[in-house]
mmCIF file of C-alpha atoms in Angstrom:
data_model
loop_
_atom_site.group_PDB
_atom_site.id
_atom_site.type_symbol
_atom_site.label_atom_id
_atom_site.label_comp_id
_atom_site.label_asym_id
_atom_site.label_seq_id
_atom_site.Cartn_x
_atom_site.Cartn_y
_atom_site.Cartn_z
ATOM 1 C CA UNK A 1129 -169.094 30.099 -44.495
ATOM 2 C CA UNK A 1130 -166.043 28.463 -46.037
ATOM 3 C CA UNK A 1131 -167.842 25.110 -46.164
ATOM 4 C CA UNK A 1132 -170.979 26.531 -47.817
ATOM 5 C CA UNK A 1133 -170.376 30.163 -48.816
ATOM 6 C CA UNK A 1134 -173.557 30.302 -50.887
ATOM 7 C CA UNK A 1135 -175.973 29.581 -48.003
ATOM 8 C CA UNK A 1136 -177.773 32.015 -45.724
ATOM 9 C CA UNK A 1137 -177.429 31.896 -41.944
ATOM 10 C CA UNK A 1138 -179.482 33.251 -39.034
ATOM 11 C CA UNK A 1139 -177.400 36.408 -39.300
ATOM 12 C CA UNK A 1140 -178.961 37.118 -42.701
ATOM 13 C CA UNK A 1141 -182.653 37.094 -41.753
ATOM 14 C CA UNK A 1142 -185.046 39.105 -39.570
ATOM 15 C CA UNK A 1143 -186.225 36.810 -36.782
ATOM 16 C CA UNK A 1144 -188.146 39.271 -34.625
ATOM 17 C CA UNK A 1145 -191.292 37.621 -33.297
ATOM 18 C CA UNK A 1146 -191.110 34.791 -35.816
ATOM 19 C CA UNK A 1147 -191.703 31.134 -35.009
ATOM 20 C CA UNK A 1148 -188.456 29.287 -35.752
ATOM 21 C CA UNK A 1149 -188.290 25.543 -36.394
ATOM 22 C CA UNK A 1150 -184.825 24.777 -34.984
ATOM 23 C CA UNK A 1151 -183.571 21.338 -36.047
ATOM 24 C CA UNK A 1152 -180.973 20.293 -33.479
ATOM 25 C CA UNK A 1153 -179.175 17.010 -32.857
ATOM 26 C CA UNK A 1154 -180.013 16.093 -29.263
ATOM 27 C CA UNK A 1155 -179.504 12.372 -29.832
ATOM 28 C CA UNK A 1156 -177.959 11.939 -26.382
ATOM 29 C CA UNK A 1157 -177.818 9.055 -23.944
ATOM 30 C CA UNK A 1158 -180.311 9.240 -21.067
ATOM 31 C CA UNK A 1159 -180.014 7.042 -17.973
ATOM 32 C CA UNK A 1160 -182.744 6.999 -15.325
ATOM 33 C CA UNK A 1161 -184.179 10.207 -16.715
ATOM 34 C CA UNK A 1162 -180.874 12.078 -16.723
ATOM 35 C CA UNK A 1163 -178.756 13.159 -19.706
ATOM 36 C CA UNK A 1164 -175.331 11.474 -19.482
ATOM 37 C CA UNK A 1165 -173.292 13.604 -21.910
ATOM 38 C CA UNK A 1166 -174.684 17.033 -22.780
ATOM 39 C CA UNK A 1167 -171.998 18.145 -25.252
ATOM 40 C CA UNK A 1168 -174.481 18.332 -28.139
ATOM 41 C CA UNK A 1169 -176.833 20.463 -26.051
ATOM 42 C CA UNK A 1170 -174.057 22.806 -24.975
ATOM 43 C CA UNK A 1171 -172.808 23.184 -28.546
ATOM 44 C CA UNK A 1172 -176.271 24.412 -29.599
ATOM 45 C CA UNK A 1173 -176.475 27.116 -26.908
ATOM 46 C CA UNK A 1174 -174.956 29.961 -28.986
ATOM 47 C CA UNK A 1175 -177.660 29.486 -31.645
ATOM 48 C CA UNK A 1176 -180.402 29.385 -29.014
ATOM 49 C CA UNK A 1177 -179.027 32.513 -27.340
ATOM 50 C CA UNK A 1178 -178.879 34.337 -30.684
ATOM 51 C CA UNK A 1179 -182.470 33.398 -31.527
ATOM 52 C CA UNK A 1180 -183.743 34.439 -28.107
ATOM 53 C CA UNK A 1181 -181.960 37.775 -28.272
ATOM 54 C CA UNK A 1182 -183.447 38.314 -31.734
ATOM 55 C CA UNK A 1183 -186.938 37.825 -30.280
ATOM 56 C CA UNK A 1184 -187.664 34.525 -32.042
ATOM 57 C CA UNK A 1185 -190.156 31.945 -30.755
ATOM 58 C CA UNK A 1186 -188.155 28.701 -30.742
ATOM 59 C CA UNK A 1187 -189.534 25.266 -31.633
ATOM 60 C CA UNK A 1188 -186.867 22.611 -31.044
ATOM 61 C CA UNK A 1189 -186.951 19.426 -33.126
ATOM 62 C CA UNK A 1190 -184.688 16.413 -32.609
ATOM 63 C CA UNK A 1191 -184.620 12.648 -32.864
ATOM 64 C CA UNK A 1192 -183.291 10.213 -30.273
ATOM 65 C CA UNK A 1193 -182.172 6.694 -31.044
ATOM 66 C CA UNK A 1194 -183.773 4.468 -33.661
ATOM 67 C CA UNK A 1195 -187.415 3.889 -32.722
ATOM 68 C CA UNK A 1196 -188.203 3.020 -36.367
ATOM 69 C CA UNK A 1197 -191.466 4.915 -36.560
ATOM 70 C CA UNK A 1198 -192.834 3.653 -33.243
ATOM 71 C CA UNK A 1199 -193.301 5.372 -29.877
ATOM 72 C CA UNK A 1200 -190.572 4.104 -27.524
ATOM 73 C CA UNK A 1201 -191.013 5.400 -23.977
ATOM 74 C CA UNK A 1202 -187.325 5.581 -23.061
ATOM 75 C CA UNK A 1203 -186.584 7.621 -26.212
ATOM 76 C CA UNK A 1204 -188.889 10.531 -25.394
ATOM 77 C CA UNK A 1205 -187.446 14.050 -25.431
ATOM 78 C CA UNK A 1206 -188.794 15.182 -22.030
ATOM 79 C CA UNK A 1207 -185.517 14.490 -20.125
ATOM 80 C CA UNK A 1208 -183.610 16.423 -22.784
ATOM 81 C CA UNK A 1209 -185.955 19.402 -22.448
ATOM 82 C CA UNK A 1210 -185.517 19.295 -18.667
ATOM 83 C CA UNK A 1211 -181.728 19.278 -18.982
ATOM 84 C CA UNK A 1212 -181.768 22.093 -21.519
ATOM 85 C CA UNK A 1213 -183.933 24.123 -19.146
ATOM 86 C CA UNK A 1214 -181.178 23.865 -16.531
ATOM 87 C CA UNK A 1215 -178.464 24.852 -19.001
ATOM 88 C CA UNK A 1216 -180.220 28.012 -20.170
ATOM 89 C CA UNK A 1217 -181.996 28.729 -16.848
ATOM 90 C CA UNK A 1218 -185.264 29.111 -18.723
ATOM 91 C CA UNK A 1219 -188.271 26.758 -18.919
ATOM 92 C CA UNK A 1220 -188.425 24.560 -22.018
ATOM 93 C CA UNK A 1221 -191.939 23.243 -22.520
ATOM 94 C CA UNK A 1222 -192.492 19.728 -23.930
ATOM 95 C CA UNK A 1223 -195.363 18.319 -25.971
ATOM 96 C CA UNK A 1224 -196.383 14.707 -26.552
ATOM 97 C CA UNK A 1225 -195.983 14.745 -30.329
ATOM 98 C CA UNK A 1226 -194.136 16.672 -33.035
ATOM 99 C CA UNK A 1227 -197.194 17.247 -35.246
ATOM 100 C CA UNK A 1228 -200.924 17.653 -34.731
ATOM 101 C CA UNK A 1229 -203.235 19.962 -32.767
ATOM 102 C CA UNK A 1230 -201.315 19.881 -29.462
ATOM 103 C CA UNK A 1231 -197.992 20.764 -31.105
ATOM 104 C CA UNK A 1232 -199.606 23.418 -33.300
ATOM 105 C CA UNK A 1233 -201.380 25.083 -30.357
ATOM 106 C CA UNK A 1234 -198.223 25.050 -28.226
ATOM 107 C CA UNK A 1235 -196.153 26.549 -31.057
ATOM 108 C CA UNK A 1236 -198.755 29.235 -31.744
ATOM 109 C CA UNK A 1237 -198.831 30.193 -28.066
ATOM 110 C CA UNK A 1238 -195.090 30.861 -27.740
ATOM 111 C CA UNK A 1239 -193.967 34.347 -26.757
ATOM 112 C CA UNK A 1240 -190.703 35.889 -28.067
ATOM 113 C CA UNK A 1241 -187.725 34.163 -26.449
ATOM 114 C CA UNK A 1242 -189.742 31.124 -25.301
ATOM 115 C CA UNK A 1243 -188.853 27.538 -26.215
ATOM 116 C CA UNK A 1244 -190.871 24.437 -27.048
ATOM 117 C CA UNK A 1245 -189.400 20.927 -27.383
ATOM 118 C CA UNK A 1246 -191.230 18.665 -29.820
ATOM 119 C CA UNK A 1247 -191.450 14.936 -29.218
ATOM 120 C CA UNK A 1248 -188.947 12.576 -30.877
ATOM 121 C CA UNK A 1249 -189.439 13.152 -34.598
ATOM 122 C CA UNK A 1250 -188.482 9.543 -35.412
ATOM 123 C CA UNK A 1251 -191.610 8.278 -33.640
ATOM 124 C CA UNK A 1252 -193.193 8.866 -37.087
ATOM 125 C CA UNK A 1253 -192.116 6.668 -40.027
ATOM 126 C CA UNK A 1254 -192.472 9.710 -42.290
ATOM 127 C CA UNK A 1255 -189.294 11.187 -40.815
ATOM 128 C CA UNK A 1256 -186.787 8.661 -42.122
ATOM 129 C CA UNK A 1257 -188.886 8.099 -45.263
ATOM 130 C CA UNK A 1258 -188.710 11.853 -45.995
ATOM 131 C CA UNK A 1259 -192.474 11.812 -46.529
ATOM 132 C CA UNK A 1260 -193.556 15.191 -48.025
ATOM 133 C CA UNK A 1261 -196.898 15.099 -46.179
ATOM 134 C CA UNK A 1262 -195.112 14.637 -42.845
ATOM 135 C CA UNK A 1263 -192.633 17.416 -43.684
ATOM 136 C CA UNK A 1264 -195.521 19.729 -44.537
ATOM 137 C CA UNK A 1265 -197.182 18.986 -41.178
ATOM 138 C CA UNK A 1266 -193.944 19.884 -39.393
ATOM 139 C CA UNK A 1267 -193.604 23.077 -41.406
ATOM 140 C CA UNK A 1268 -197.058 24.287 -40.238
ATOM 141 C CA UNK A 1269 -195.536 24.890 -36.790
ATOM 142 C CA UNK A 1270 -193.184 27.673 -37.861
ATOM 143 C CA UNK A 1271 -192.331 30.523 -40.209
ATOM 144 C CA UNK A 1272 -188.569 30.013 -40.524
ATOM 145 C CA UNK A 1273 -186.413 26.864 -40.607
ATOM 146 C CA UNK A 1274 -182.982 26.856 -38.938
ATOM 147 C CA UNK A 1275 -180.629 23.911 -39.455
ATOM 148 C CA UNK A 1276 -178.213 23.374 -36.567
ATOM 149 C CA UNK A 1277 -178.088 19.555 -36.484
ATOM 150 C CA UNK A 1278 -174.701 18.888 -38.040
ATOM 151 C CA UNK A 1279 -174.716 15.363 -36.602
ATOM 152 C CA UNK A 1280 -177.570 14.456 -38.968
ATOM 153 C CA UNK A 1281 -176.609 16.702 -41.881
ATOM 154 C CA UNK A 1282 -175.756 13.658 -44.019
ATOM 155 C CA UNK A 1283 -179.324 12.303 -43.680
ATOM 156 C CA UNK A 1284 -182.084 13.078 -46.201
ATOM 157 C CA UNK A 1285 -184.915 12.943 -43.654
ATOM 158 C CA UNK A 1286 -188.137 14.954 -43.529
ATOM 159 C CA UNK A 1287 -187.111 17.313 -40.711
ATOM 160 C CA UNK A 1288 -183.732 17.864 -42.378
ATOM 161 C CA UNK A 1289 -184.470 18.294 -46.094
ATOM 162 C CA UNK A 1290 -188.280 18.145 -46.305
ATOM 163 C CA UNK A 1291 -189.286 21.072 -44.081
ATOM 164 C CA UNK A 1292 -186.955 23.491 -45.939
ATOM 165 C CA UNK A 1293 -189.128 22.906 -49.012
ATOM 166 C CA UNK A 1294 -191.912 24.865 -47.290
ATOM 167 C CA UNK A 1295 -190.099 27.523 -45.215
ATOM 168 C CA UNK A 1296 -187.226 30.004 -45.574
ATOM 169 C CA UNK A 1297 -184.248 27.855 -44.506
ATOM 170 C CA UNK A 1298 -180.977 29.109 -43.014
ATOM 171 C CA UNK A 1299 -178.004 27.744 -41.073
ATOM 172 C CA UNK A 1300 -177.551 28.031 -37.326
ATOM 173 C CA UNK A 1301 -174.273 29.019 -35.685
ATOM 174 C CA UNK A 1302 -173.215 25.436 -34.887
ATOM 175 C CA UNK A 1303 -173.757 24.257 -38.457
ATOM 176 C CA UNK A 1304 -171.945 27.349 -39.713
ATOM 177 C CA UNK A 1305 -168.979 26.658 -37.423
ATOM 178 C CA UNK A 1306 -168.763 22.998 -38.481
ATOM 179 C CA UNK A 1307 -168.820 23.915 -42.161
ATOM 180 C CA UNK A 1308 -166.143 26.565 -41.676
ATOM 181 C CA UNK A 1309 -163.809 24.175 -39.837
ATOM 182 C CA UNK A 1310 -164.249 21.105 -42.032
ATOM 183 C CA UNK A 1311 -164.718 23.036 -45.261
ATOM 184 C CA UNK A 1312 -161.483 24.886 -44.525
ATOM 185 C CA UNK A 1313 -159.598 21.621 -45.005
ATOM 186 C CA UNK A 1314 -160.013 22.030 -48.757
ATOM 187 C CA UNK A 1315 -157.108 24.500 -48.523
ATOM 188 C CA UNK A 1316 -155.294 23.558 -45.287
ATOM 189 C CA UNK A 1317 -152.231 25.434 -44.098
ATOM 190 C CA UNK A 1318 -149.158 23.382 -44.938
ATOM 191 C CA UNK A 1319 -147.563 21.156 -43.756
ATOM 192 C CA UNK A 1320 -150.758 19.149 -43.376
ATOM 193 C CA UNK A 1321 -151.049 15.890 -41.442
ATOM 194 C CA UNK A 1322 -153.799 13.251 -41.335
ATOM 195 C CA UNK A 1323 -154.311 10.765 -38.502
ATOM 196 C CA UNK A 1324 -156.634 7.907 -39.431
ATOM 197 C CA UNK A 1325 -157.879 5.146 -37.136
ATOM 198 C CA UNK A 1326 -161.046 3.173 -36.573
ATOM 199 C CA UNK A 1327 -161.967 -0.284 -37.717
ATOM 200 C CA UNK A 1328 -162.592 -0.447 -41.457
ATOM 201 C CA UNK A 1329 -160.560 0.772 -44.407
ATOM 202 C CA UNK A 1330 -163.770 1.082 -46.435
ATOM 203 C CA UNK A 1331 -164.998 3.774 -44.004
ATOM 204 C CA UNK A 1332 -161.785 5.801 -44.220
ATOM 205 C CA UNK A 1333 -160.367 5.189 -47.677
ATOM 206 C CA UNK A 1334 -162.405 8.009 -49.224
ATOM 207 C CA UNK A 1335 -160.939 10.423 -46.648
ATOM 208 C CA UNK A 1336 -157.441 9.297 -47.529
ATOM 209 C CA UNK A 1337 -158.095 9.561 -51.257
ATOM 210 C CA UNK A 1338 -159.708 13.003 -50.882
ATOM 211 C CA UNK A 1339 -157.128 14.545 -48.539
ATOM 212 C CA UNK A 1340 -153.935 12.605 -49.301
ATOM 213 C CA UNK A 1341 -153.167 14.831 -52.262
ATOM 214 C CA UNK A 1342 -152.924 17.793 -49.878
ATOM 215 C CA UNK A 1343 -151.084 16.029 -47.026
ATOM 216 C CA UNK A 1344 -147.407 15.741 -46.190
ATOM 217 C CA UNK A 1345 -147.856 13.183 -43.380
ATOM 218 C CA UNK A 1346 -150.371 10.355 -42.844
ATOM 219 C CA UNK A 1347 -150.344 8.364 -39.594
ATOM 220 C CA UNK A 1348 -152.495 5.225 -39.571
ATOM 221 C CA UNK A 1349 -153.630 3.244 -36.520
ATOM 222 C CA UNK A 1350 -156.517 1.058 -35.356
ATOM 223 C CA UNK A 1351 -158.047 -1.663 -37.480
ATOM 224 C CA UNK A 1352 -157.284 0.420 -40.566
ATOM 225 C CA UNK A 1353 -153.562 0.039 -39.854
ATOM 226 C CA UNK A 1354 -153.978 -3.730 -39.468
ATOM 227 C CA UNK A 1355 -155.298 -3.872 -43.030
ATOM 228 C CA UNK A 1356 -152.303 -1.882 -44.302
ATOM 229 C CA UNK A 1357 -149.951 -4.185 -42.377
ATOM 230 C CA UNK A 1358 -151.657 -7.265 -43.848
ATOM 231 C CA UNK A 1359 -151.280 -5.801 -47.333
ATOM 232 C CA UNK A 1360 -147.544 -5.386 -46.664
ATOM 233 C CA UNK A 1361 -147.259 -9.050 -45.721
ATOM 234 C CA UNK A 1362 -147.272 -8.828 -41.923
ATOM 235 C CA UNK A 1363 -149.074 -11.592 -40.032
ATOM 236 C CA UNK A 1364 -151.652 -9.738 -37.913
ATOM 237 C CA UNK A 1365 -152.859 -13.053 -36.426
ATOM 238 C CA UNK A 1366 -156.378 -12.759 -34.956
ATOM 239 C CA UNK A 1367 -156.512 -8.958 -35.250
ATOM 240 C CA UNK A 1368 -159.457 -7.042 -36.661
ATOM 241 C CA UNK A 1369 -158.771 -6.093 -40.275
ATOM 242 C CA UNK A 1370 -160.716 -5.505 -43.466
ATOM 243 C CA UNK A 1371 -160.092 -8.091 -46.174
ATOM 244 C CA UNK A 1372 -162.246 -6.141 -48.592
ATOM 245 C CA UNK A 1373 -160.003 -3.131 -48.025
ATOM 246 C CA UNK A 1374 -156.734 -4.644 -49.251
ATOM 247 C CA UNK A 1375 -156.993 -3.152 -52.739
ATOM 248 C CA UNK A 1376 -157.748 0.279 -51.289
ATOM 249 C CA UNK A 1377 -154.793 0.019 -48.907
ATOM 250 C CA UNK A 1378 -152.579 -0.955 -51.843
ATOM 251 C CA UNK A 1379 -153.737 2.119 -53.775
ATOM 252 C CA UNK A 1380 -152.915 4.476 -50.898
ATOM 253 C CA UNK A 1381 -149.505 2.890 -50.351
ATOM 254 C CA UNK A 1382 -148.777 3.327 -54.063
ATOM 255 C CA UNK A 1383 -149.906 6.959 -53.917
ATOM 256 C CA UNK A 1384 -147.588 7.589 -50.978
ATOM 257 C CA UNK A 1385 -144.697 5.907 -52.807
ATOM 258 C CA UNK A 1386 -145.256 8.085 -55.880
ATOM 259 C CA UNK A 1387 -145.053 11.360 -53.922
ATOM 260 C CA UNK A 1388 -141.671 12.287 -52.498
ATOM 261 C CA UNK A 1389 -143.246 14.917 -50.240
ATOM 262 C CA UNK A 1390 -145.744 12.500 -48.630
ATOM 263 C CA UNK A 1391 -144.781 10.155 -45.797
ATOM 264 C CA UNK A 1392 -147.165 7.425 -44.632
ATOM 265 C CA UNK A 1393 -146.475 6.012 -41.171
ATOM 266 C CA UNK A 1394 -147.799 2.656 -39.945
ATOM 267 C CA UNK A 1395 -147.364 1.138 -36.478
ATOM 268 C CA UNK A 1396 -143.989 -0.391 -35.674
ATOM 269 C CA UNK A 1397 -145.153 -1.947 -32.409
ATOM 270 C CA UNK A 1398 -148.475 -2.871 -30.850
ATOM 271 C CA UNK A 1399 -150.248 -3.778 -27.638
ATOM 272 C CA UNK A 1400 -151.720 -7.239 -28.195
ATOM 273 C CA UNK A 1401 -154.180 -9.347 -26.226
ATOM 274 C CA UNK A 1402 -155.272 -12.964 -26.108
ATOM 275 C CA UNK A 1403 -158.754 -14.251 -25.296
ATOM 276 C CA UNK A 1404 -160.457 -11.876 -22.867
ATOM 277 C CA UNK A 1405 -157.208 -9.855 -22.808
ATOM 278 C CA UNK A 1406 -156.960 -9.763 -19.018
ATOM 279 C CA UNK A 1407 -153.817 -8.492 -17.300
ATOM 280 C CA UNK A 1408 -152.018 -11.798 -17.799
ATOM 281 C CA UNK A 1409 -152.728 -11.879 -21.525
ATOM 282 C CA UNK A 1410 -151.468 -8.478 -22.707
ATOM 283 C CA UNK A 1411 -148.074 -7.845 -24.332
ATOM 284 C CA UNK A 1412 -146.190 -5.139 -26.219
ATOM 285 C CA UNK A 1413 -144.596 -6.581 -29.358
ATOM 286 C CA UNK A 1414 -143.137 -5.416 -32.697
ATOM 287 C CA UNK A 1415 -145.699 -5.622 -35.489
ATOM 288 C CA UNK A 1416 -143.713 -8.430 -37.114
ATOM 289 C CA UNK A 1417 -143.983 -10.568 -33.951
ATOM 290 C CA UNK A 1418 -147.716 -10.795 -33.182
ATOM 291 C CA UNK A 1419 -148.204 -14.244 -31.603
ATOM 292 C CA UNK A 1420 -150.637 -16.668 -33.306
ATOM 293 C CA UNK A 1421 -154.242 -16.204 -32.129
ATOM 294 C CA UNK A 1422 -153.434 -12.871 -30.422
ATOM 295 C CA UNK A 1423 -155.031 -9.564 -31.468
ATOM 296 C CA UNK A 1424 -153.594 -6.099 -32.009
ATOM 297 C CA UNK A 1425 -155.653 -3.843 -29.704
ATOM 298 C CA UNK A 1426 -153.611 -0.616 -29.655
ATOM 299 C CA UNK A 1427 -150.507 1.049 -31.003
ATOM 300 C CA UNK A 1428 -147.384 0.656 -28.883
ATOM 301 C CA UNK A 1429 -145.067 3.246 -27.275
ATOM 302 C CA UNK A 1430 -142.539 3.200 -30.138
ATOM 303 C CA UNK A 1431 -145.353 3.987 -32.585
ATOM 304 C CA UNK A 1432 -146.561 6.834 -30.371
ATOM 305 C CA UNK A 1433 -143.077 8.381 -30.514
ATOM 306 C CA UNK A 1434 -142.858 7.777 -34.284
ATOM 307 C CA UNK A 1435 -146.180 9.574 -34.800
ATOM 308 C CA UNK A 1436 -145.157 12.369 -32.416
ATOM 309 C CA UNK A 1437 -141.990 13.088 -34.392
ATOM 310 C CA UNK A 1438 -143.859 12.947 -37.718
ATOM 311 C CA UNK A 1439 -146.633 15.320 -36.609
ATOM 312 C CA UNK A 1440 -144.500 17.846 -34.710
ATOM 313 C CA UNK A 1441 -143.832 20.128 -37.742
ATOM 314 C CA UNK A 1442 -147.470 20.126 -38.930
ATOM 315 C CA UNK A 1443 -149.488 23.362 -39.144
ATOM 316 C CA UNK A 1444 -152.831 21.605 -39.800
ATOM 317 C CA UNK A 1445 -153.889 18.159 -38.572
ATOM 318 C CA UNK A 1446 -157.171 16.266 -38.959
ATOM 319 C CA UNK A 1447 -157.784 13.164 -36.831
ATOM 320 C CA UNK A 1448 -160.584 10.692 -37.500
ATOM 321 C CA UNK A 1449 -160.882 7.341 -35.735
ATOM 322 C CA UNK A 1450 -159.393 5.944 -32.489
ATOM 323 C CA UNK A 1451 -156.037 4.181 -32.671
ATOM 324 C CA UNK A 1452 -157.073 1.166 -30.633
ATOM 325 C CA UNK A 1453 -159.810 -0.317 -28.465
ATOM 326 C CA UNK A 1454 -159.884 2.952 -26.519
ATOM 327 C CA UNK A 1455 -163.047 2.050 -24.562
ATOM 328 C CA UNK A 1456 -160.936 -0.394 -22.491
ATOM 329 C CA UNK A 1457 -157.814 0.187 -20.450
ATOM 330 C CA UNK A 1458 -154.957 -0.233 -21.193
ATOM 331 C CA UNK A 1459 -155.894 -0.130 -24.897
ATOM 332 C CA UNK A 1460 -156.790 3.561 -24.637
ATOM 333 C CA UNK A 1461 -153.098 4.473 -24.336
ATOM 334 C CA UNK A 1462 -152.497 5.243 -28.016
ATOM 335 C CA UNK A 1463 -155.645 7.338 -28.521
ATOM 336 C CA UNK A 1464 -155.125 9.338 -25.315
ATOM 337 C CA UNK A 1465 -151.457 9.882 -26.202
ATOM 338 C CA UNK A 1466 -152.499 11.101 -29.662
ATOM 339 C CA UNK A 1467 -154.973 13.543 -28.096
ATOM 340 C CA UNK A 1468 -152.254 14.914 -25.807
ATOM 341 C CA UNK A 1469 -149.696 15.284 -28.606
ATOM 342 C CA UNK A 1470 -152.172 17.085 -30.871
ATOM 343 C CA UNK A 1471 -153.116 19.441 -28.023
ATOM 344 C CA UNK A 1472 -149.434 20.342 -27.686
ATOM 345 C CA UNK A 1473 -148.988 21.196 -31.379
ATOM 346 C CA UNK A 1474 -148.758 24.755 -32.632
ATOM 347 C CA UNK A 1475 -151.287 23.881 -35.311
ATOM 348 C CA UNK A 1476 -154.921 23.961 -36.347
ATOM 349 C CA UNK A 1477 -156.294 20.619 -35.162
ATOM 350 C CA UNK A 1478 -159.670 19.311 -36.339
ATOM 351 C CA UNK A 1479 -161.228 16.251 -34.689
ATOM 352 C CA UNK A 1480 -163.654 14.333 -36.910
ATOM 353 C CA UNK A 1481 -166.512 13.508 -34.572
ATOM 354 C CA UNK A 1482 -167.856 10.365 -32.935
ATOM 355 C CA UNK A 1483 -165.445 8.082 -31.116
ATOM 356 C CA UNK A 1484 -162.508 10.398 -31.806
ATOM 357 C CA UNK A 1485 -164.268 13.221 -29.977
ATOM 358 C CA UNK A 1486 -164.933 10.824 -27.098
ATOM 359 C CA UNK A 1487 -161.210 10.055 -26.869
ATOM 360 C CA UNK A 1488 -160.407 13.783 -26.779
ATOM 361 C CA UNK A 1489 -162.949 14.339 -23.998
ATOM 362 C CA UNK A 1490 -161.513 11.367 -22.086
ATOM 363 C CA UNK A 1491 -158.086 12.985 -22.309
ATOM 364 C CA UNK A 1492 -159.522 16.232 -20.922
ATOM 365 C CA UNK A 1493 -157.848 18.463 -23.500
ATOM 366 C CA UNK A 1494 -160.856 19.602 -25.563
ATOM 367 C CA UNK A 1495 -160.196 23.270 -24.723
ATOM 368 C CA UNK A 1496 -156.799 22.989 -26.452
ATOM 369 C CA UNK A 1497 -158.189 21.628 -29.743
ATOM 370 C CA UNK A 1498 -159.167 24.004 -32.570
ATOM 371 C CA UNK A 1499 -162.370 22.197 -33.532
ATOM 372 C CA UNK A 1500 -164.144 19.050 -32.334
ATOM 373 C CA UNK A 1501 -166.929 18.055 -34.679
ATOM 374 C CA UNK A 1502 -170.317 17.104 -33.230
ATOM 375 C CA UNK A 1503 -171.060 14.777 -36.145
ATOM 376 C CA UNK A 1504 -169.459 11.418 -36.873
ATOM 377 C CA UNK A 1505 -171.158 10.471 -40.141
ATOM 378 C CA UNK A 1506 -171.465 14.075 -41.302
ATOM 379 C CA UNK A 1507 -167.806 14.847 -40.636
ATOM 380 C CA UNK A 1508 -166.846 11.635 -42.456
ATOM 381 C CA UNK A 1509 -168.901 12.765 -45.431
ATOM 382 C CA UNK A 1510 -167.284 16.212 -45.500
ATOM 383 C CA UNK A 1511 -163.777 14.791 -45.091
ATOM 384 C CA UNK A 1512 -164.561 12.569 -48.080
ATOM 385 C CA UNK A 1513 -165.559 15.628 -50.112
ATOM 386 C CA UNK A 1514 -169.238 14.665 -50.284
ATOM 387 C CA UNK A 1515 -172.126 17.129 -50.258
ATOM 388 C CA UNK A 1516 -174.439 17.195 -47.231
ATOM 389 C CA UNK A 1517 -178.201 17.027 -47.926
ATOM 390 C CA UNK A 1518 -178.954 19.330 -44.977
ATOM 391 C CA UNK A 1519 -176.706 22.022 -46.411
ATOM 392 C CA UNK A 1520 -177.982 21.620 -49.970
ATOM 393 C CA UNK A 1521 -181.525 22.154 -48.646
ATOM 394 C CA UNK A 1522 -180.765 25.637 -47.266
ATOM 395 C CA UNK A 1523 -181.501 28.897 -49.069
ATOM 396 C CA UNK A 1524 -178.748 30.329 -51.229
ATOM 397 C CA UNK A 1525 -177.248 33.597 -50.109
#
């Protein structure tokens, strides 16, 4: 693994007949008992298939939502187990808790290739508290720990870093793939471009500081761009921007000015809205002509073409953060256009999780993107150069 070359994976261990505690991230939306978006389940299927073929007995562990240590009926894992059963065309049994006699008996009774879904691990306060006693109870269910929950890899919770204290701990195929893709950005093929969006500079400044030294092009949109524009003296009116991020924006602008081989591109036009931003209160304006009390809600067509020209020569591109209020039409234009232009590049393109992945799926071009991360916070952490607790907890190779 490029991202963690010193860690063992499921390829490095004999799994025949062994009970495997497989930590997955099945934190998916469920409506009326049905899973709405099963991307995280589908991304885990190669690991499940590998374990089944190896003759492992699979105990699936995941959280859903934020029940804060309490049992919340609509956050149970039963609908997820049912959906997974359909995907793999094999029964996935559920139990009413993740620890205790029922879970232990069900885990002990598994045959090779069979699967058991534990109840939402966050129903116990010991999960988020990383309580050693709770982690030890979880570890009693299995003989091997497999980490495949990249979406929670930045969390130091009991099922993520506690259980590996008691069991041999290795990476699953999804975690391995995420680490390879995001870890590979430490030495990206040049020319290297960064596209940064989202709301707050404070969330993205560490990415810029970590990767800007390797980049030739940086394109900035979303609320982050509004902060850069404000720092340059533009009146962004009622737009979302980060006053606490002005110093950070100034630092990045200075860094770009100091490097002749680095070009930083900000929006030159914007789609703006007033009030509820209905059809009668939407305009396209230059960024120096945002009307008082109006809000920048997306990049404009001239900015899309500016970014397209800047990114065309790139051989590696990482994109993190939507370029506007992409959940609402017509303010999804910039993000969907960015997805299309990146899909057309002859380049390695890495999408940094969360809302950015949602924009790519909305555009319908995910099969033309090199890597779409399943983890928002975890991908942010890696793009910032930070270590992941889930990876640190695994056995060294």
